[in-house]
CSV table of C-alpha atoms in Angstrom, one decimal:
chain,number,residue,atom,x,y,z
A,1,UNK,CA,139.7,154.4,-85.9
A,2,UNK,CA,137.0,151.5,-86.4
A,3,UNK,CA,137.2,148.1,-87.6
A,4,UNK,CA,136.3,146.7,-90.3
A,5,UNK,CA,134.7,143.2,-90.6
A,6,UNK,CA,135.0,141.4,-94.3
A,7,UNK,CA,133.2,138.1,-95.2
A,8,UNK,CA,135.8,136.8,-97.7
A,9,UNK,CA,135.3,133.3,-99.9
A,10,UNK,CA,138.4,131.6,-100.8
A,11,UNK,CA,137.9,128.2,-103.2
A,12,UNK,CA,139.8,126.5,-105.4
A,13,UNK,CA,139.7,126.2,-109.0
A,14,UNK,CA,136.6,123.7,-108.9
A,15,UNK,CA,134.8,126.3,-106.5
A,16,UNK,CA,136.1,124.6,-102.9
A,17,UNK,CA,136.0,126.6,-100.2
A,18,UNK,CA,139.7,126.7,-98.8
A,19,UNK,CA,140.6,126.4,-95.2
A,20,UNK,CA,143.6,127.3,-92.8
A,21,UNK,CA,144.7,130.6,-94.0
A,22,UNK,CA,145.8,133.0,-92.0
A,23,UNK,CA,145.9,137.1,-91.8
A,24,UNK,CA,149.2,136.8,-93.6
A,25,UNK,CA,147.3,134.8,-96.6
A,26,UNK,CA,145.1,138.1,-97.2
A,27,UNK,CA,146.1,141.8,-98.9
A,28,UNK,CA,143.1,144.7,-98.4
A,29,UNK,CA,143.3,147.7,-100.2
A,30,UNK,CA,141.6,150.9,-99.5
A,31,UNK,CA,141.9,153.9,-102.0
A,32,UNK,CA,145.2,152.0,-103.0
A,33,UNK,CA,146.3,152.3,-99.9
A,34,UNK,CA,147.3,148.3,-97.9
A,35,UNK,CA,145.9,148.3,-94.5
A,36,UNK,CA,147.4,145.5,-91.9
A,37,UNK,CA,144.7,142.4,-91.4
A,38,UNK,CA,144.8,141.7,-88.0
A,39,UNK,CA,142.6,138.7,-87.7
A,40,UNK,CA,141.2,135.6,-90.4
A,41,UNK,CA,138.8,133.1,-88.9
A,42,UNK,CA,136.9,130.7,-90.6
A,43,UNK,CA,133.1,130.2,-90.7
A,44,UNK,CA,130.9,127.6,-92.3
A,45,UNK,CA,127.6,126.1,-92.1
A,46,UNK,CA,128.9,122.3,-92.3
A,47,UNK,CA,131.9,120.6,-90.4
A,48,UNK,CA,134.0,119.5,-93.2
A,49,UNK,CA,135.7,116.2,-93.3
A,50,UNK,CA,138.0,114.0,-96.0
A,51,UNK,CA,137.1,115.7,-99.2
A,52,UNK,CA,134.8,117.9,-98.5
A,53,UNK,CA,136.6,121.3,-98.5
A,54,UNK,CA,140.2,121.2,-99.8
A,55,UNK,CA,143.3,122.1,-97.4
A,56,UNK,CA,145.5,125.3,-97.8
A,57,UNK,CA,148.3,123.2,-96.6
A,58,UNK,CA,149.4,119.8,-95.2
A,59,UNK,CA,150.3,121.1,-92.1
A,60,UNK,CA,146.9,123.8,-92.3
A,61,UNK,CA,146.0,125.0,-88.7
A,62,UNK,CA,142.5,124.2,-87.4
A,63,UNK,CA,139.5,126.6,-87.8
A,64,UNK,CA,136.2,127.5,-86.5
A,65,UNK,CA,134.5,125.2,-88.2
A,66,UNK,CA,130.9,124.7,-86.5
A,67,UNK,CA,128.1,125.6,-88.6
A,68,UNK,CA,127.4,129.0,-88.7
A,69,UNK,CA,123.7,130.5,-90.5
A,70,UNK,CA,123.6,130.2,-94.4
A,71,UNK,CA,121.2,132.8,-96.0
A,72,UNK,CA,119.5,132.6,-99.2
A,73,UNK,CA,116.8,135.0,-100.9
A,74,UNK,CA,115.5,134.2,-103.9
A,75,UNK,CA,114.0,136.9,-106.1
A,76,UNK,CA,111.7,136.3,-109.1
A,77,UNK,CA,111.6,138.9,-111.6
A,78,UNK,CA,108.0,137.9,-113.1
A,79,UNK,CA,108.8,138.1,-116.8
A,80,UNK,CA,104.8,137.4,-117.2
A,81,UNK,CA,104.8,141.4,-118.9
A,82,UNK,CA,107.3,140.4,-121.3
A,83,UNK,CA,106.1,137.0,-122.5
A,84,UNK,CA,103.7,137.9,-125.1
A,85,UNK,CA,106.8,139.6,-127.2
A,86,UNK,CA,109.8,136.5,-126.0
A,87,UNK,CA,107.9,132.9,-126.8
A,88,UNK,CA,109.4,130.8,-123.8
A,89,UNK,CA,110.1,133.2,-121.4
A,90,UNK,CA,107.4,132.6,-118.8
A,91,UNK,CA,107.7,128.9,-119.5
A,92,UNK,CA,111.6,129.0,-118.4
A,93,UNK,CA,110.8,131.2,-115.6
A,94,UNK,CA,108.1,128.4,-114.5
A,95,UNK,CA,111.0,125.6,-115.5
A,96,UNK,CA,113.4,128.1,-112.8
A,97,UNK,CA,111.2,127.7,-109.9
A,98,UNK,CA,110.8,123.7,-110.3
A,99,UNK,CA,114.7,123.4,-110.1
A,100,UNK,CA,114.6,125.8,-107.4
A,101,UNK,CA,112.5,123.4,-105.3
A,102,UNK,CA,114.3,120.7,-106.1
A,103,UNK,CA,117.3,121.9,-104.7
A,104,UNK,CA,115.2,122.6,-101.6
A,105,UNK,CA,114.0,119.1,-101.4
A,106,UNK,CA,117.4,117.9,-101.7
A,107,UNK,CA,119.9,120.5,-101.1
A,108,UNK,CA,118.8,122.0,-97.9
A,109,UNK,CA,120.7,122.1,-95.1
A,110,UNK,CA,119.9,122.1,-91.7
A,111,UNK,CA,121.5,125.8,-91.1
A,112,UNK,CA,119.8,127.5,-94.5
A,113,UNK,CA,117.5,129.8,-94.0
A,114,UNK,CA,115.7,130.6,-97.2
A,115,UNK,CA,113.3,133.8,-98.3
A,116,UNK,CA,111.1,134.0,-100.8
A,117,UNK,CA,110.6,137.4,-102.7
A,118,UNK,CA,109.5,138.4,-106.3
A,119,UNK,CA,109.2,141.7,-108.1
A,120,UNK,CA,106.4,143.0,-110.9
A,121,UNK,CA,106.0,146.6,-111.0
A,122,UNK,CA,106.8,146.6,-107.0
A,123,UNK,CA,108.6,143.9,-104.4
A,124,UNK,CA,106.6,141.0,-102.9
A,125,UNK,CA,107.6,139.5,-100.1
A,126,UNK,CA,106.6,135.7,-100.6
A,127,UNK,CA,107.9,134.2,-97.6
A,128,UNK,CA,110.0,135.7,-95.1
A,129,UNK,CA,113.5,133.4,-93.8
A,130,UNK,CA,112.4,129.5,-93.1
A,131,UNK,CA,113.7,126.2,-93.1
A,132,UNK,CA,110.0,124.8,-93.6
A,133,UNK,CA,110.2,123.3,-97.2
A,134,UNK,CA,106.6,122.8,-97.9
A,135,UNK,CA,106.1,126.6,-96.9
A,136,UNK,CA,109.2,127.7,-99.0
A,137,UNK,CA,108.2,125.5,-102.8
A,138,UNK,CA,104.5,127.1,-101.6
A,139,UNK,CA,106.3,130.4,-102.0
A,140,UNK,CA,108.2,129.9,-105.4
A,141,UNK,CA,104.9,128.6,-106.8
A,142,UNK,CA,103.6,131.8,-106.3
A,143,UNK,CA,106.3,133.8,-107.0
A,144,UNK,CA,106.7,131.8,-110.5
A,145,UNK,CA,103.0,131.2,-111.9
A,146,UNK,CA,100.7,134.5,-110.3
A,147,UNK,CA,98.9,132.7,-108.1
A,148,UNK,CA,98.3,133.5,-104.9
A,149,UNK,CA,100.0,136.9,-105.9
A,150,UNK,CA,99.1,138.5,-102.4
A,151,UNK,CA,101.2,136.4,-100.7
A,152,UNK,CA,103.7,139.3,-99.7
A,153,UNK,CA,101.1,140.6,-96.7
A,154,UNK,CA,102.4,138.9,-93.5
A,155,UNK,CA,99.1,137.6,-92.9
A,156,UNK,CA,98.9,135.3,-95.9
A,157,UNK,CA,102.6,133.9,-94.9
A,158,UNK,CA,103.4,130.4,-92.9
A,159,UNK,CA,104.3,131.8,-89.4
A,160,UNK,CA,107.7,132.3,-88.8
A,161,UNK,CA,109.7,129.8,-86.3
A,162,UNK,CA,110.4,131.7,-83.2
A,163,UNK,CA,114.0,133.6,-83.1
A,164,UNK,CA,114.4,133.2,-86.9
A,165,UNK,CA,115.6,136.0,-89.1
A,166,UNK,CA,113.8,138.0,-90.5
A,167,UNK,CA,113.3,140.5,-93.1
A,168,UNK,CA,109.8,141.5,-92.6
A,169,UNK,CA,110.5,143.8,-89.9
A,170,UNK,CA,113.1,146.0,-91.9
A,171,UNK,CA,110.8,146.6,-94.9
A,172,UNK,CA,108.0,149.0,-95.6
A,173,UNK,CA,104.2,148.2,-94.8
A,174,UNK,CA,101.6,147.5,-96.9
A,175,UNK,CA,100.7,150.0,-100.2
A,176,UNK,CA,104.3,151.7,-98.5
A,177,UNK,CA,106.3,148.8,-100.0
A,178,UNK,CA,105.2,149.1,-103.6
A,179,UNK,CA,105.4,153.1,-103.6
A,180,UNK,CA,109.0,152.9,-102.2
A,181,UNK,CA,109.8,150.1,-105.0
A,182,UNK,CA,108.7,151.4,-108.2
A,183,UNK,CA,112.3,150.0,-109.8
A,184,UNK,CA,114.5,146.9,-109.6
A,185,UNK,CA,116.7,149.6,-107.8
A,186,UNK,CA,115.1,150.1,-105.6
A,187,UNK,CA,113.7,146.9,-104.9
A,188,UNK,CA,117.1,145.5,-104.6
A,189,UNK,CA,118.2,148.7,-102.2
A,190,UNK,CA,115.5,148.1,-99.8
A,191,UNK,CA,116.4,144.2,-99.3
A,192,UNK,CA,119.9,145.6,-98.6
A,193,UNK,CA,118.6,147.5,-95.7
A,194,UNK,CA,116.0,145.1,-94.8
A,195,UNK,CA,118.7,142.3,-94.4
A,196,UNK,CA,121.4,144.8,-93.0
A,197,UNK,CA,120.5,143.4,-89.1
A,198,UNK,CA,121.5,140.1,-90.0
A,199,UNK,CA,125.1,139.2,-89.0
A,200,UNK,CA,126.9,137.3,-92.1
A,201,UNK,CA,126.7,136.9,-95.7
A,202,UNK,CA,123.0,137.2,-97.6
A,203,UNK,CA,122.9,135.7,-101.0
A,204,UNK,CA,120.5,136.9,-103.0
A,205,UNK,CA,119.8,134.4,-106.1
A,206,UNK,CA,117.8,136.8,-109.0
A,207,UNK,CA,116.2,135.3,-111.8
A,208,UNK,CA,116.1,137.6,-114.5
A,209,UNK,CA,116.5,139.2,-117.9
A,210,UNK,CA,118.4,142.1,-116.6
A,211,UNK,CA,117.0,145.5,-116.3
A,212,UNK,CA,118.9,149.0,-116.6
A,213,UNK,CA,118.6,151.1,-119.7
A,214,UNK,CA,119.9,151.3,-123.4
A,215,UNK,CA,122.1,154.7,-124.3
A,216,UNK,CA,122.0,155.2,-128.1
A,217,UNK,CA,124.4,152.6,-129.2
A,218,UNK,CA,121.6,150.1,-127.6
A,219,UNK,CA,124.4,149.2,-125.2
A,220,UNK,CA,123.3,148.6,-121.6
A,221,UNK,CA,124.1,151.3,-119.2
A,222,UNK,CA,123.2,151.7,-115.2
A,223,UNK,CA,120.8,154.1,-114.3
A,224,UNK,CA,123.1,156.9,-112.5
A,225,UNK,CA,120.2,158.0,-110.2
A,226,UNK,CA,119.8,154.3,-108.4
A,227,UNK,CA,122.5,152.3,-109.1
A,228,UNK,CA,125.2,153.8,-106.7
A,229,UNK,CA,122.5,153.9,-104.1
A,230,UNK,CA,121.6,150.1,-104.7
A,231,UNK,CA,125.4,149.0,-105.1
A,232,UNK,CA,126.2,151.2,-101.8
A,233,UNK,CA,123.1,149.5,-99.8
A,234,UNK,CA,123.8,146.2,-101.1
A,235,UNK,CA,127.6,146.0,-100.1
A,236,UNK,CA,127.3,147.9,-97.0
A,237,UNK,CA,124.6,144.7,-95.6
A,238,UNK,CA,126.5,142.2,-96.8
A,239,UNK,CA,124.1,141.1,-99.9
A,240,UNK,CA,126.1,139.2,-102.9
A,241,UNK,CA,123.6,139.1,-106.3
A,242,UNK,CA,123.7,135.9,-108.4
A,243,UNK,CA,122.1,136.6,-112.0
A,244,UNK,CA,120.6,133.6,-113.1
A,245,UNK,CA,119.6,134.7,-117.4
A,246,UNK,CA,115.9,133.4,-117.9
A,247,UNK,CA,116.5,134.3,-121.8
A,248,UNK,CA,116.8,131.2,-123.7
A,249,UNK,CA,120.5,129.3,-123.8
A,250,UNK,CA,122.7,131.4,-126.3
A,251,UNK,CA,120.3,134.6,-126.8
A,252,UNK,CA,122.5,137.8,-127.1
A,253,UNK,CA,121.2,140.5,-125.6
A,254,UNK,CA,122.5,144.2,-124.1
A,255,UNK,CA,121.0,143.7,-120.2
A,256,UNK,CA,123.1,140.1,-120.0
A,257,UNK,CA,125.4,143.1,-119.1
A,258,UNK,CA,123.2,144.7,-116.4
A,259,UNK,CA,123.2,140.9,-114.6
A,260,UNK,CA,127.5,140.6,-114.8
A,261,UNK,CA,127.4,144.4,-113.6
A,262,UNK,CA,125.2,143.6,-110.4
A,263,UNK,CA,127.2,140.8,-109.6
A,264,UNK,CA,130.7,141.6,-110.2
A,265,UNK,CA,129.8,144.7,-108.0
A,266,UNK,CA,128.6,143.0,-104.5
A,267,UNK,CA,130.8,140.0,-105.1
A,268,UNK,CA,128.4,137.6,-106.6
A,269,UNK,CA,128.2,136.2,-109.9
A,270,UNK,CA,126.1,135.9,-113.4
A,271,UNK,CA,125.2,133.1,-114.9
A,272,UNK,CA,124.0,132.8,-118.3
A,273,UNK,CA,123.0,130.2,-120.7
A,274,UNK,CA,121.6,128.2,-117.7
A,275,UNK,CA,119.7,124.6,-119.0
A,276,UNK,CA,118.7,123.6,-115.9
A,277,UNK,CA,119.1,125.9,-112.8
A,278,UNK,CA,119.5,123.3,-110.2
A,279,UNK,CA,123.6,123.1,-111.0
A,280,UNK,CA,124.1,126.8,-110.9
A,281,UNK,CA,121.4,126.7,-107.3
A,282,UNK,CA,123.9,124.1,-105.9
A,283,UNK,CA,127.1,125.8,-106.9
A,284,UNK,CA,126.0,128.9,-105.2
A,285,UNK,CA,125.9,126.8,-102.0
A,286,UNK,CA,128.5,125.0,-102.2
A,287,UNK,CA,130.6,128.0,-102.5
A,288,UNK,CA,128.8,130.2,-100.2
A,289,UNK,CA,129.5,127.4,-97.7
A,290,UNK,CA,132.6,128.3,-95.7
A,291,UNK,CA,133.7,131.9,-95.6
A,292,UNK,CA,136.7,133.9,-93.8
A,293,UNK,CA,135.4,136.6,-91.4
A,294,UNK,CA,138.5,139.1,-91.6
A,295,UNK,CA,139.1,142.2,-89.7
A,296,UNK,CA,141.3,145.2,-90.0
A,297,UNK,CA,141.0,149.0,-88.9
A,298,UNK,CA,140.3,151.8,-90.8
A,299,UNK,CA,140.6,155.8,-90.3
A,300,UNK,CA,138.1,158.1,-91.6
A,301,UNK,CA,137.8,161.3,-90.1
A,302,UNK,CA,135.7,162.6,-87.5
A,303,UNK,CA,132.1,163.8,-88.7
A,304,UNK,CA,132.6,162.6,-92.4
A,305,UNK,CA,130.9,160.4,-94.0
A,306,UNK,CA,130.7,158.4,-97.5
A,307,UNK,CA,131.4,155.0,-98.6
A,308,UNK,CA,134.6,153.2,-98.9
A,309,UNK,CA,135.9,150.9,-101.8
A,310,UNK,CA,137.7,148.2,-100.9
A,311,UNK,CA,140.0,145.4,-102.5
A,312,UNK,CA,140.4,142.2,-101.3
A,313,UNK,CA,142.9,139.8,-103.1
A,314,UNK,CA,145.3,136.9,-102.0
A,315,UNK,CA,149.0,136.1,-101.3
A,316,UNK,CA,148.4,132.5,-103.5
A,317,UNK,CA,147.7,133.6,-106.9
A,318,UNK,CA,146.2,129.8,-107.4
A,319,UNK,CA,143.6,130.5,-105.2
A,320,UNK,CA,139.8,132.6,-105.9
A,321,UNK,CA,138.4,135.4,-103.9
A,322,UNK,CA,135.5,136.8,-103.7
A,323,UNK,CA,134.0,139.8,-101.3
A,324,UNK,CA,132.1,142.9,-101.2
A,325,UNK,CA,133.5,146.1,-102.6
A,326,UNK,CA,133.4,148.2,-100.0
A,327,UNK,CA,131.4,149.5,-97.0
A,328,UNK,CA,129.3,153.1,-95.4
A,329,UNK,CA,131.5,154.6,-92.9
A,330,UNK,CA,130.9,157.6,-90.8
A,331,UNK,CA,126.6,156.5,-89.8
């Protein structure tokens, strides 16, 4: 018997994170099977007051509401390989990192800690968790445009503030990093472990075109030899992808179905036809910003091990839920 700890966002229609529910308010299914919640508290990196979060109930019961750590990564997925054969691409990835900075100038929050990372052939680590601004738009400029494009060795990074998370420490060293990242996969698989330590929910905003592969039908399917392994590690640390589509605003295309895949399956969410990526940036915060930490127990039995799928839905049908789909059990 062990218990299981779930981060669990409840909003409204609008995207509001809810307060004052209870144990009672949430239904957890494994294999099918209910298990009995036994706690619901409720976490957030802001006090809310008036308007700011909207009420389960008049008469809703008070919550932990002190600000707790808010995590953000944002990943680049240069797209300079691709440009020559997609006119605009590298422009809207450039026009991506601006908006991304401007949320930082004016989004921020006191409890965000934000990382900077980008991928081309292997992961770069840009700039590890930090509230310094200047340090952070430093590190999407670099990510974005190519310069500076060693900026992933530790040495070539803004020191890190004393005590802050990190996720330097949990990755590979040096040439190590690129051999063990030859894929998005695996890129994405080894922030999952590298962000594992860290207690809470990691949101991981991608900027993309998708990735995967095309069966015959050119329809998008996942790669069967790294996707269960990426899904597994993602979920398991607590990492929720957001797809942000760098294709221009109506372009079809098959991997806009590798980007709803990633998300839907760590308990993010894909946004496509983006015009300017500030509004999607801030929605992600403002619905990342209060969560439900809930708990239950689970029974696996001695010496096995495997990973569990779990389903998470809500006594108020009005209401939206989001969480991970499952966790390793039996390490």
């Amino acid at each position: 018997m062990s218990e299981v700890l779930l981060d669990v966002l409840v909003t409204d229609k609008k995207g509001n994170p809810i307060l004052g529910l209870g144990p009672a308010d949430f239904q957890i299914t494994e294999d099918d099977r209910k298990v009995q919640v036994t706690s619901a508290a409720f976490y957030s990196n802001r006090r809310y007051a008036g308007s700011e979060a909207a009420p389960a109930a008049a008469n809703a019961p008070a919550d932990n509401t002190g600000p707790a750590p808010h995590y953000f990564i944002f990943l680049f997925d240069d797209q300079r390989r691709n440009s020559a054969d997609v006119p605009g691409l590298l422009q809207r990835q450039v026009r991506a990192g601006r908006d991304a900075i401007e949320w930082l100038r004016e989004g921020l929050a006191p409890t965000d800690w934000v990382a900077v990372a980008g991928y081309d052939n292997r992961l770069k680590l840009f700039q590890d968790f930090s509230r310094d601004r200047e340090a952070l738009e430093r590190a999407i400029q670099s990510a974005t445009t190519g310069r500076s494009g060693r900026e992933n060795f530790p040495s070539r990074q803004s020191p890190s503030t004393p005590g802050a998370p990190a996720l330097a420490p949990g990755l590979p060293v040096g040439d190590a990093l690129g051999q063990e990242t030859p894929t998005i996969y695996e890129a994405l698989t080894v922030i999952g472990e590298a962000s594992a330590s860290l207690v809470g929910r990691k949101n991981l905003l991608m900027f993309t075109t998708g990735f995967g592969r095309m069966n015959r039908f050119r329809q998008y399917e996942p790669d069967p030899r790294y996707f269960e392994p990426m899904s597994e590690s993602l979920n398991d640390a607590n990492v929720a992808i957001y797809t942000f589509d760098l294709t221009d605003t109506g372009a079809n295309h098959p991997f806009a179905n590798a980007m709803s895949h990633i998300s839907d399956d760590t308990g993010g969410r894909y946004f496509p036809n983006v015009l300017h990526f500030k509004t999607p940036i801030a929605d992600v915060a403002r619905e990342t910003s209060g969560y439900y930490l809930v708990s239950y127990r689970a029974e696996h039995l001695t010496g096995l091990r495997g990973f569990q799928r779990v389903e998470v839905t809500l006594a108020n049908p009005e209401l939206e839920v989001t969480a991970r789909k499952g966790y390793r059990f039996g390490e």
